[in-house]
Amino acid sequence: MQAAAVETTHASPHVATTPMPVSTVADILTLHPQARHVFDRYDIDYGCVGDKTVAEVCRDMGLELAPFLGQLSATGGHDASKPRWDTVPIPQLVRHIVDTCHRPLQEGLPLVLLRTRALLAAEGERMAGPLPRIVALLEALLSEMVPHMQEEETHLFPWIRQHSRHPDLPMPSLPRRLHALMDEHEYAIGLLRQLRVVTHDYSVPVGKSDKWVVVWQGLAELDATLHEHIHLENNVLFPRIPREGA
């Protein structure tokens, strides 16, 4: 059976420009990128619930639908001067993920871990507060995400680039590979949830030094970048990769 070519345009039905109860989270983020701040406000991990409708999310979270839709609408629409990642050629999307997510995570995760360990050593056990737990969570994230990104850059992304030019090129066990990557995303989201709890949503403890501020800012930036990574892959890239014949 001949493999289907990696699509270069979005193949899903037309997306409503105004958030509606039947709009999926992924579609809303496509046309309302700033809506991610609303999802963040309610601790909704949009990267892992992209296929759910707003109505389903509100039901699951116990939120009133109409006010929530109003908050989503108030975030404004997509900036026409910027690419829509559901419509650009897939190799361009892959390049964007590597440049804006992989590279910052590959550099930022070890750096924030190093700074947190240094702060823990400077403060000592008595004044460490949440630092030991933060170190453990960062170590777990690093152990999970480094091989995860290596797998994508070594196997999946090169195949996507080649497949866009040679549709007959197979990728053995593609559905299983994508499922494994999404499972790793879910695990990483769980670690981020714990980081948010232990840092009180990245609010620096009162009276702490600038070194604490730097660490907390680094944690918040990692959280945002990793959420974007997961959103772009789970909700935009992976659904555009054909499964049959791969």
PDB file of C-alpha atoms in Angstrom:
ATOM      1  CA  MET A   1       0.000   0.000   0.000  1.00  0.00           C
ATOM      2  CA  GLN A   2       1.440   3.384  -0.988  1.00  0.00           C
ATOM      3  CA  ALA A   3       2.100   5.764   1.902  1.00  0.00           C
ATOM      4  CA  ALA A   4       0.147   8.993   1.929  1.00  0.00           C
ATOM      5  CA  ALA A   5       2.262  12.113   1.638  1.00  0.00           C
ATOM      6  CA  VAL A   6       2.750  14.286   4.658  1.00  0.00           C
ATOM      7  CA  GLU A   7       0.174  17.004   4.172  1.00  0.00           C
ATOM      8  CA  THR A   8       1.322  20.575   3.697  1.00  0.00           C
ATOM      9  CA  THR A   9      -1.979  22.254   4.514  1.00  0.00           C
ATOM     10  CA  HIS A  10      -4.472  21.861   7.319  1.00  0.00           C
ATOM     11  CA  ALA A  11      -6.961  19.114   6.497  1.00  0.00           C
ATOM     12  CA  SER A  12      -9.493  19.586   9.300  1.00  0.00           C
ATOM     13  CA  PRO A  13     -12.897  21.272   8.817  1.00  0.00           C
ATOM     14  CA  HIS A  14     -13.160  25.045   8.823  1.00  0.00           C
ATOM     15  CA  VAL A  15     -12.409  26.523  12.225  1.00  0.00           C
ATOM     16  CA  ALA A  16     -14.917  28.970  13.685  1.00  0.00           C
ATOM     17  CA  THR A  17     -13.366  32.400  14.152  1.00  0.00           C
ATOM     18  CA  THR A  18     -15.323  32.914  17.394  1.00  0.00           C
ATOM     19  CA  PRO A  19     -14.920  30.366  20.206  1.00  0.00           C
ATOM     20  CA  MET A  20     -18.012  28.170  20.435  1.00  0.00           C
ATOM     21  CA  PRO A  21     -19.026  25.295  22.726  1.00  0.00           C
ATOM     22  CA  VAL A  22     -18.153  22.807  19.969  1.00  0.00           C
ATOM     23  CA  SER A  23     -14.778  24.423  19.211  1.00  0.00           C
ATOM     24  CA  THR A  24     -11.870  22.227  20.203  1.00  0.00           C
ATOM     25  CA  VAL A  25      -9.090  23.559  22.397  1.00  0.00           C
ATOM     26  CA  ALA A  26      -6.619  23.062  19.552  1.00  0.00           C
ATOM     27  CA  ASP A  27      -8.765  25.062  17.109  1.00  0.00           C
ATOM     28  CA  ILE A  28      -9.223  27.894  19.593  1.00  0.00           C
ATOM     29  CA  LEU A  29      -5.474  28.156  20.128  1.00  0.00           C
ATOM     30  CA  THR A  30      -4.986  28.243  16.364  1.00  0.00           C
ATOM     31  CA  LEU A  31      -7.105  31.354  15.936  1.00  0.00           C
ATOM     32  CA  HIS A  32      -6.727  32.811  19.436  1.00  0.00           C
ATOM     33  CA  PRO A  33      -3.118  32.135  20.526  1.00  0.00           C
ATOM     34  CA  GLN A  34      -3.442  34.356  23.587  1.00  0.00           C
ATOM     35  CA  ALA A  35      -6.253  32.114  24.849  1.00  0.00           C
ATOM     36  CA  ARG A  36      -3.522  29.978  26.382  1.00  0.00           C
ATOM     37  CA  HIS A  37      -3.425  32.505  29.244  1.00  0.00           C
ATOM     38  CA  VAL A  38      -7.087  31.764  29.979  1.00  0.00           C
ATOM     39  CA  PHE A  39      -6.406  28.037  30.011  1.00  0.00           C
ATOM     40  CA  ASP A  40      -3.405  28.645  32.277  1.00  0.00           C
ATOM     41  CA  ARG A  41      -5.556  30.705  34.648  1.00  0.00           C
ATOM     42  CA  TYR A  42      -7.809  27.694  35.217  1.00  0.00           C
ATOM     43  CA  ASP A  43      -4.929  25.185  35.283  1.00  0.00           C
ATOM     44  CA  ILE A  44      -6.087  23.543  32.043  1.00  0.00           C
ATOM     45  CA  ASP A  45      -3.223  21.758  30.318  1.00  0.00           C
ATOM     46  CA  TYR A  46      -4.194  22.673  26.777  1.00  0.00           C
ATOM     47  CA  GLY A  47      -1.358  20.658  25.273  1.00  0.00           C
ATOM     48  CA  CYS A  48      -2.938  17.390  26.349  1.00  0.00           C
ATOM     49  CA  VAL A  49      -6.650  18.167  25.852  1.00  0.00           C
ATOM     50  CA  GLY A  50      -6.478  19.675  22.373  1.00  0.00           C
ATOM     51  CA  ASP A  51      -9.112  17.335  20.935  1.00  0.00           C
ATOM     52  CA  LYS A  52     -11.681  18.206  23.620  1.00  0.00           C
ATOM     53  CA  THR A  53     -14.372  20.803  23.002  1.00  0.00           C
ATOM     54  CA  VAL A  54     -14.771  23.866  25.191  1.00  0.00           C
ATOM     55  CA  ALA A  55     -18.040  22.426  26.467  1.00  0.00           C
ATOM     56  CA  GLU A  56     -16.279  19.207  27.501  1.00  0.00           C
ATOM     57  CA  VAL A  57     -13.466  21.099  29.226  1.00  0.00           C
ATOM     58  CA  CYS A  58     -15.930  23.265  31.153  1.00  0.00           C
ATOM     59  CA  ARG A  59     -17.912  20.187  32.179  1.00  0.00           C
ATOM     60  CA  ASP A  60     -14.783  18.393  33.358  1.00  0.00           C
ATOM     61  CA  MET A  61     -13.515  21.445  35.277  1.00  0.00           C
ATOM     62  CA  GLY A  62     -16.879  22.504  36.693  1.00  0.00           C
ATOM     63  CA  LEU A  63     -16.763  25.874  34.894  1.00  0.00           C
ATOM     64  CA  GLU A  64     -19.685  27.927  33.603  1.00  0.00           C
ATOM     65  CA  LEU A  65     -19.596  27.749  29.818  1.00  0.00           C
ATOM     66  CA  ALA A  66     -20.786  31.237  28.796  1.00  0.00           C
ATOM     67  CA  PRO A  67     -18.365  33.280  30.964  1.00  0.00           C
ATOM     68  CA  PHE A  68     -15.489  31.018  29.932  1.00  0.00           C
ATOM     69  CA  LEU A  69     -16.288  31.491  26.246  1.00  0.00           C
ATOM     70  CA  GLY A  70     -16.400  35.230  26.854  1.00  0.00           C
ATOM     71  CA  GLN A  71     -12.902  35.179  28.337  1.00  0.00           C
ATOM     72  CA  LEU A  72     -11.613  33.216  25.358  1.00  0.00           C
ATOM     73  CA  SER A  73     -13.189  35.641  22.890  1.00  0.00           C
ATOM     74  CA  ALA A  74     -11.727  38.632  24.730  1.00  0.00           C
ATOM     75  CA  THR A  75      -8.172  37.457  24.038  1.00  0.00           C
ATOM     76  CA  GLY A  76      -8.434  38.585  20.412  1.00  0.00           C
ATOM     77  CA  GLY A  77      -7.725  36.746  17.201  1.00  0.00           C
ATOM     78  CA  HIS A  78      -4.690  35.500  15.370  1.00  0.00           C
ATOM     79  CA  ASP A  79      -2.076  38.058  14.326  1.00  0.00           C
ATOM     80  CA  ALA A  80      -2.226  37.987  10.523  1.00  0.00           C
ATOM     81  CA  SER A  81       1.441  38.978  10.312  1.00  0.00           C
ATOM     82  CA  LYS A  82       2.476  35.695  11.960  1.00  0.00           C
ATOM     83  CA  PRO A  83       2.313  32.168  10.493  1.00  0.00           C
ATOM     84  CA  ARG A  84      -0.562  29.860  11.277  1.00  0.00           C
ATOM     85  CA  TRP A  85       1.193  26.654  12.208  1.00  0.00           C
ATOM     86  CA  ASP A  86      -1.727  24.485  11.136  1.00  0.00           C
ATOM     87  CA  THR A  87      -1.337  25.662   7.536  1.00  0.00           C
ATOM     88  CA  VAL A  88       2.388  26.101   6.922  1.00  0.00           C
ATOM     89  CA  PRO A  89       4.321  23.237   5.263  1.00  0.00           C
ATOM     90  CA  ILE A  90       5.144  20.617   7.864  1.00  0.00           C
ATOM     91  CA  PRO A  91       8.948  20.941   7.468  1.00  0.00           C
ATOM     92  CA  GLN A  92       8.574  24.637   8.369  1.00  0.00           C
ATOM     93  CA  LEU A  93       6.539  23.698  11.443  1.00  0.00           C
ATOM     94  CA  VAL A  94       9.197  21.182  12.477  1.00  0.00           C
ATOM     95  CA  ARG A  95      11.906  23.816  12.092  1.00  0.00           C
ATOM     96  CA  HIS A  96       9.864  26.190  14.254  1.00  0.00           C
ATOM     97  CA  ILE A  97       9.465  23.561  17.002  1.00  0.00           C
ATOM     98  CA  VAL A  98      13.200  22.864  17.043  1.00  0.00           C
ATOM     99  CA  ASP A  99      14.206  26.551  17.046  1.00  0.00           C
ATOM    100  CA  THR A 100      11.669  27.891  19.551  1.00  0.00           C
ATOM    101  CA  CYS A 101      11.087  24.881  21.815  1.00  0.00           C
ATOM    102  CA  HIS A 102      13.832  22.271  21.589  1.00  0.00           C
ATOM    103  CA  ARG A 103      16.809  24.616  21.656  1.00  0.00           C
ATOM    104  CA  PRO A 104      15.527  26.741  24.580  1.00  0.00           C
ATOM    105  CA  LEU A 105      14.662  23.584  26.538  1.00  0.00           C
ATOM    106  CA  GLN A 106      17.984  21.903  25.764  1.00  0.00           C
ATOM    107  CA  GLU A 107      19.830  24.976  27.007  1.00  0.00           C
ATOM    108  CA  GLY A 108      17.406  26.148  29.682  1.00  0.00           C
ATOM    109  CA  LEU A 109      16.688  22.936  31.586  1.00  0.00           C
ATOM    110  CA  PRO A 110      20.334  22.221  32.545  1.00  0.00           C
ATOM    111  CA  LEU A 111      20.933  25.905  33.334  1.00  0.00           C
ATOM    112  CA  VAL A 112      17.922  26.257  35.648  1.00  0.00           C
ATOM    113  CA  LEU A 113      18.814  22.974  37.336  1.00  0.00           C
ATOM    114  CA  LEU A 114      22.387  24.200  37.856  1.00  0.00           C
ATOM    115  CA  ARG A 115      21.174  27.493  39.347  1.00  0.00           C
ATOM    116  CA  THR A 116      18.682  25.730  41.618  1.00  0.00           C
ATOM    117  CA  ARG A 117      21.341  23.350  42.911  1.00  0.00           C
ATOM    118  CA  ALA A 118      23.670  26.305  43.553  1.00  0.00           C
ATOM    119  CA  LEU A 119      20.913  28.163  45.398  1.00  0.00           C
ATOM    120  CA  LEU A 120      20.167  25.069  47.488  1.00  0.00           C
ATOM    121  CA  ALA A 121      23.840  24.747  48.410  1.00  0.00           C
ATOM    122  CA  ALA A 122      24.036  28.437  49.328  1.00  0.00           C
ATOM    123  CA  GLU A 123      20.877  28.432  51.440  1.00  0.00           C
ATOM    124  CA  GLY A 124      21.590  25.236  53.320  1.00  0.00           C
ATOM    125  CA  GLU A 125      19.049  22.654  54.389  1.00  0.00           C
ATOM    126  CA  ARG A 126      17.425  24.809  57.087  1.00  0.00           C
ATOM    127  CA  MET A 127      16.551  27.642  54.677  1.00  0.00           C
ATOM    128  CA  ALA A 128      16.052  25.554  51.548  1.00  0.00           C
ATOM    129  CA  GLY A 129      12.255  25.509  51.594  1.00  0.00           C
ATOM    130  CA  PRO A 130      10.968  23.961  48.348  1.00  0.00           C
ATOM    131  CA  LEU A 131      14.388  23.849  46.666  1.00  0.00           C
ATOM    132  CA  PRO A 132      15.113  20.109  47.205  1.00  0.00           C
ATOM    133  CA  ARG A 133      11.753  19.198  45.681  1.00  0.00           C
ATOM    134  CA  ILE A 134      12.332  21.579  42.758  1.00  0.00           C
ATOM    135  CA  VAL A 135      15.726  20.004  42.089  1.00  0.00           C
ATOM    136  CA  ALA A 136      14.155  16.536  42.040  1.00  0.00           C
ATOM    137  CA  LEU A 137      11.421  17.645  39.628  1.00  0.00           C
ATOM    138  CA  LEU A 138      13.928  19.345  37.316  1.00  0.00           C
ATOM    139  CA  GLU A 139      16.103  16.229  37.306  1.00  0.00           C
ATOM    140  CA  ALA A 140      13.069  14.161  36.332  1.00  0.00           C
ATOM    141  CA  LEU A 141      12.181  16.627  33.558  1.00  0.00           C
ATOM    142  CA  LEU A 142      15.726  16.601  32.241  1.00  0.00           C
ATOM    143  CA  SER A 143      15.851  12.797  32.249  1.00  0.00           C
ATOM    144  CA  GLU A 144      12.554  12.643  30.370  1.00  0.00           C
ATOM    145  CA  MET A 145      12.878  15.473  27.871  1.00  0.00           C
ATOM    146  CA  VAL A 146      16.495  15.100  26.691  1.00  0.00           C
ATOM    147  CA  PRO A 147      15.986  11.615  25.182  1.00  0.00           C
ATOM    148  CA  HIS A 148      12.488  12.661  24.064  1.00  0.00           C
ATOM    149  CA  MET A 149      13.851  15.530  21.967  1.00  0.00           C
ATOM    150  CA  GLN A 150      16.744  13.401  20.738  1.00  0.00           C
ATOM    151  CA  GLU A 151      14.279  10.766  19.514  1.00  0.00           C
ATOM    152  CA  GLU A 152      12.332  13.402  17.619  1.00  0.00           C
ATOM    153  CA  GLU A 153      15.368  15.083  16.077  1.00  0.00           C
ATOM    154  CA  THR A 154      17.128  11.807  15.232  1.00  0.00           C
ATOM    155  CA  HIS A 155      14.209   9.784  13.874  1.00  0.00           C
ATOM    156  CA  LEU A 156      10.812  11.486  13.575  1.00  0.00           C
ATOM    157  CA  PHE A 157      11.730  14.921  12.242  1.00  0.00           C
ATOM    158  CA  PRO A 158      14.203  13.706   9.572  1.00  0.00           C
ATOM    159  CA  TRP A 159      11.570  11.218   8.377  1.00  0.00           C
ATOM    160  CA  ILE A 160       8.961  14.007   8.176  1.00  0.00           C
ATOM    161  CA  ARG A 161      11.294  16.155   6.060  1.00  0.00           C
ATOM    162  CA  GLN A 162      12.130  13.270   3.734  1.00  0.00           C
ATOM    163  CA  HIS A 163       8.552  12.026   3.577  1.00  0.00           C
ATOM    164  CA  SER A 164       7.359  15.438   2.411  1.00  0.00           C
ATOM    165  CA  ARG A 165       9.519  14.896  -0.705  1.00  0.00           C
ATOM    166  CA  HIS A 166       9.256  11.093  -0.980  1.00  0.00           C
ATOM    167  CA  PRO A 167       5.746   9.935   0.000  1.00  0.00           C
ATOM    168  CA  ASP A 168       6.663   6.263  -0.384  1.00  0.00           C
ATOM    169  CA  LEU A 169       9.222   6.430   2.407  1.00  0.00           C
ATOM    170  CA  PRO A 170       7.918   4.315   5.318  1.00  0.00           C
ATOM    171  CA  MET A 171       8.294   4.954   9.028  1.00  0.00           C
ATOM    172  CA  PRO A 172       8.141   1.648  10.914  1.00  0.00           C
ATOM    173  CA  SER A 173       5.707   1.600  13.845  1.00  0.00           C
ATOM    174  CA  LEU A 174       4.761   5.258  13.411  1.00  0.00           C
ATOM    175  CA  PRO A 175       1.513   5.126  15.462  1.00  0.00           C
ATOM    176  CA  ARG A 176       3.352   3.424  18.322  1.00  0.00           C
ATOM    177  CA  ARG A 177       6.144   6.025  18.199  1.00  0.00           C
ATOM    178  CA  LEU A 178       3.690   8.933  18.268  1.00  0.00           C
ATOM    179  CA  HIS A 179       1.743   7.350  21.127  1.00  0.00           C
ATOM    180  CA  ALA A 180       4.955   6.952  23.122  1.00  0.00           C
ATOM    181  CA  LEU A 181       5.899  10.593  22.532  1.00  0.00           C
ATOM    182  CA  MET A 182       2.459  11.737  23.684  1.00  0.00           C
ATOM    183  CA  ASP A 183       2.753   9.577  26.811  1.00  0.00           C
ATOM    184  CA  GLU A 184       6.047  11.332  27.557  1.00  0.00           C
ATOM    185  CA  HIS A 185       4.319  14.682  27.083  1.00  0.00           C
ATOM    186  CA  GLU A 186       1.679  13.643  29.619  1.00  0.00           C
ATOM    187  CA  TYR A 187       4.381  12.676  32.116  1.00  0.00           C
ATOM    188  CA  ALA A 188       6.152  16.015  31.615  1.00  0.00           C
ATOM    189  CA  ILE A 189       2.869  17.888  32.154  1.00  0.00           C
ATOM    190  CA  GLY A 190       2.476  16.046  35.450  1.00  0.00           C
ATOM    191  CA  LEU A 191       5.916  17.237  36.557  1.00  0.00           C
ATOM    192  CA  LEU A 192       5.052  20.811  35.583  1.00  0.00           C
ATOM    193  CA  ARG A 193       1.860  20.605  37.638  1.00  0.00           C
ATOM    194  CA  GLN A 194       3.957  19.637  40.652  1.00  0.00           C
ATOM    195  CA  LEU A 195       6.370  22.495  39.975  1.00  0.00           C
ATOM    196  CA  ARG A 196       3.490  24.951  39.880  1.00  0.00           C
ATOM    197  CA  VAL A 197       2.181  23.672  43.197  1.00  0.00           C
ATOM    198  CA  VAL A 198       5.517  23.713  45.015  1.00  0.00           C
ATOM    199  CA  THR A 199       6.378  27.219  43.712  1.00  0.00           C
ATOM    200  CA  HIS A 200       2.841  28.608  44.164  1.00  0.00           C
ATOM    201  CA  ASP A 201       2.571  29.283  40.432  1.00  0.00           C
ATOM    202  CA  TYR A 202       6.113  30.641  40.316  1.00  0.00           C
ATOM    203  CA  SER A 203       5.519  33.319  42.955  1.00  0.00           C
ATOM    204  CA  VAL A 204       8.851  34.119  44.618  1.00  0.00           C
ATOM    205  CA  PRO A 205       8.708  33.669  48.416  1.00  0.00           C
ATOM    206  CA  VAL A 206       8.571  36.969  50.268  1.00  0.00           C
ATOM    207  CA  GLY A 207      11.914  38.360  51.353  1.00  0.00           C
ATOM    208  CA  LYS A 208      14.053  36.158  49.144  1.00  0.00           C
ATOM    209  CA  SER A 209      17.109  37.397  47.257  1.00  0.00           C
ATOM    210  CA  ASP A 210      17.524  38.139  43.569  1.00  0.00           C
ATOM    211  CA  LYS A 211      18.988  34.660  43.121  1.00  0.00           C
ATOM    212  CA  TRP A 212      15.602  33.205  44.022  1.00  0.00           C
ATOM    213  CA  VAL A 213      13.947  35.573  41.548  1.00  0.00           C
ATOM    214  CA  VAL A 214      16.253  34.378  38.762  1.00  0.00           C
ATOM    215  CA  VAL A 215      15.490  30.719  39.492  1.00  0.00           C
ATOM    216  CA  TRP A 216      11.738  31.290  39.681  1.00  0.00           C
ATOM    217  CA  GLN A 217      11.770  33.255  36.414  1.00  0.00           C
ATOM    218  CA  GLY A 218      13.718  30.453  34.776  1.00  0.00           C
ATOM    219  CA  LEU A 219      11.169  27.910  36.000  1.00  0.00           C
ATOM    220  CA  ALA A 220       8.275  29.963  34.618  1.00  0.00           C
ATOM    221  CA  GLU A 221      10.002  30.289  31.237  1.00  0.00           C
ATOM    222  CA  LEU A 222      10.646  26.545  31.090  1.00  0.00           C
ATOM    223  CA  ASP A 223       6.996  25.884  31.917  1.00  0.00           C
ATOM    224  CA  ALA A 224       5.809  28.168  29.097  1.00  0.00           C
ATOM    225  CA  THR A 225       8.246  26.715  26.562  1.00  0.00           C
ATOM    226  CA  LEU A 226       7.439  23.110  27.417  1.00  0.00           C
ATOM    227  CA  HIS A 227       3.702  23.788  27.237  1.00  0.00           C
ATOM    228  CA  GLU A 228       4.211  25.341  23.794  1.00  0.00           C
ATOM    229  CA  HIS A 229       6.299  22.334  22.710  1.00  0.00           C
ATOM    230  CA  ILE A 230       3.572  19.928  23.774  1.00  0.00           C
ATOM    231  CA  HIS A 231       0.795  22.019  22.218  1.00  0.00           C
ATOM    232  CA  LEU A 232       2.546  22.328  18.850  1.00  0.00           C
ATOM    233  CA  GLU A 233       3.271  18.606  18.687  1.00  0.00           C
ATOM    234  CA  ASN A 234       0.113  17.087  20.180  1.00  0.00           C
ATOM    235  CA  ASN A 235      -2.377  19.535  18.685  1.00  0.00           C
ATOM    236  CA  VAL A 236      -0.758  20.680  15.437  1.00  0.00           C
ATOM    237  CA  LEU A 237       2.068  18.460  14.180  1.00  0.00           C
ATOM    238  CA  PHE A 238       1.034  14.924  15.123  1.00  0.00           C
ATOM    239  CA  PRO A 239      -2.539  15.182  13.755  1.00  0.00           C
ATOM    240  CA  ARG A 240      -1.113  16.211  10.379  1.00  0.00           C
ATOM    241  CA  ILE A 241       1.113  13.143  10.064  1.00  0.00           C
ATOM    242  CA  PRO A 242      -0.611  10.347   8.110  1.00  0.00           C
ATOM    243  CA  ARG A 243      -0.840   7.021   9.934  1.00  0.00           C
ATOM    244  CA  GLU A 244      -1.958   4.653   7.188  1.00  0.00           C
ATOM    245  CA  GLY A 245       0.780   3.052   5.160  1.00  0.00           C
ATOM    246  CA  ALA A 246       3.505   4.725   7.227  1.00  0.00           C
TER     247      ALA A 246
END
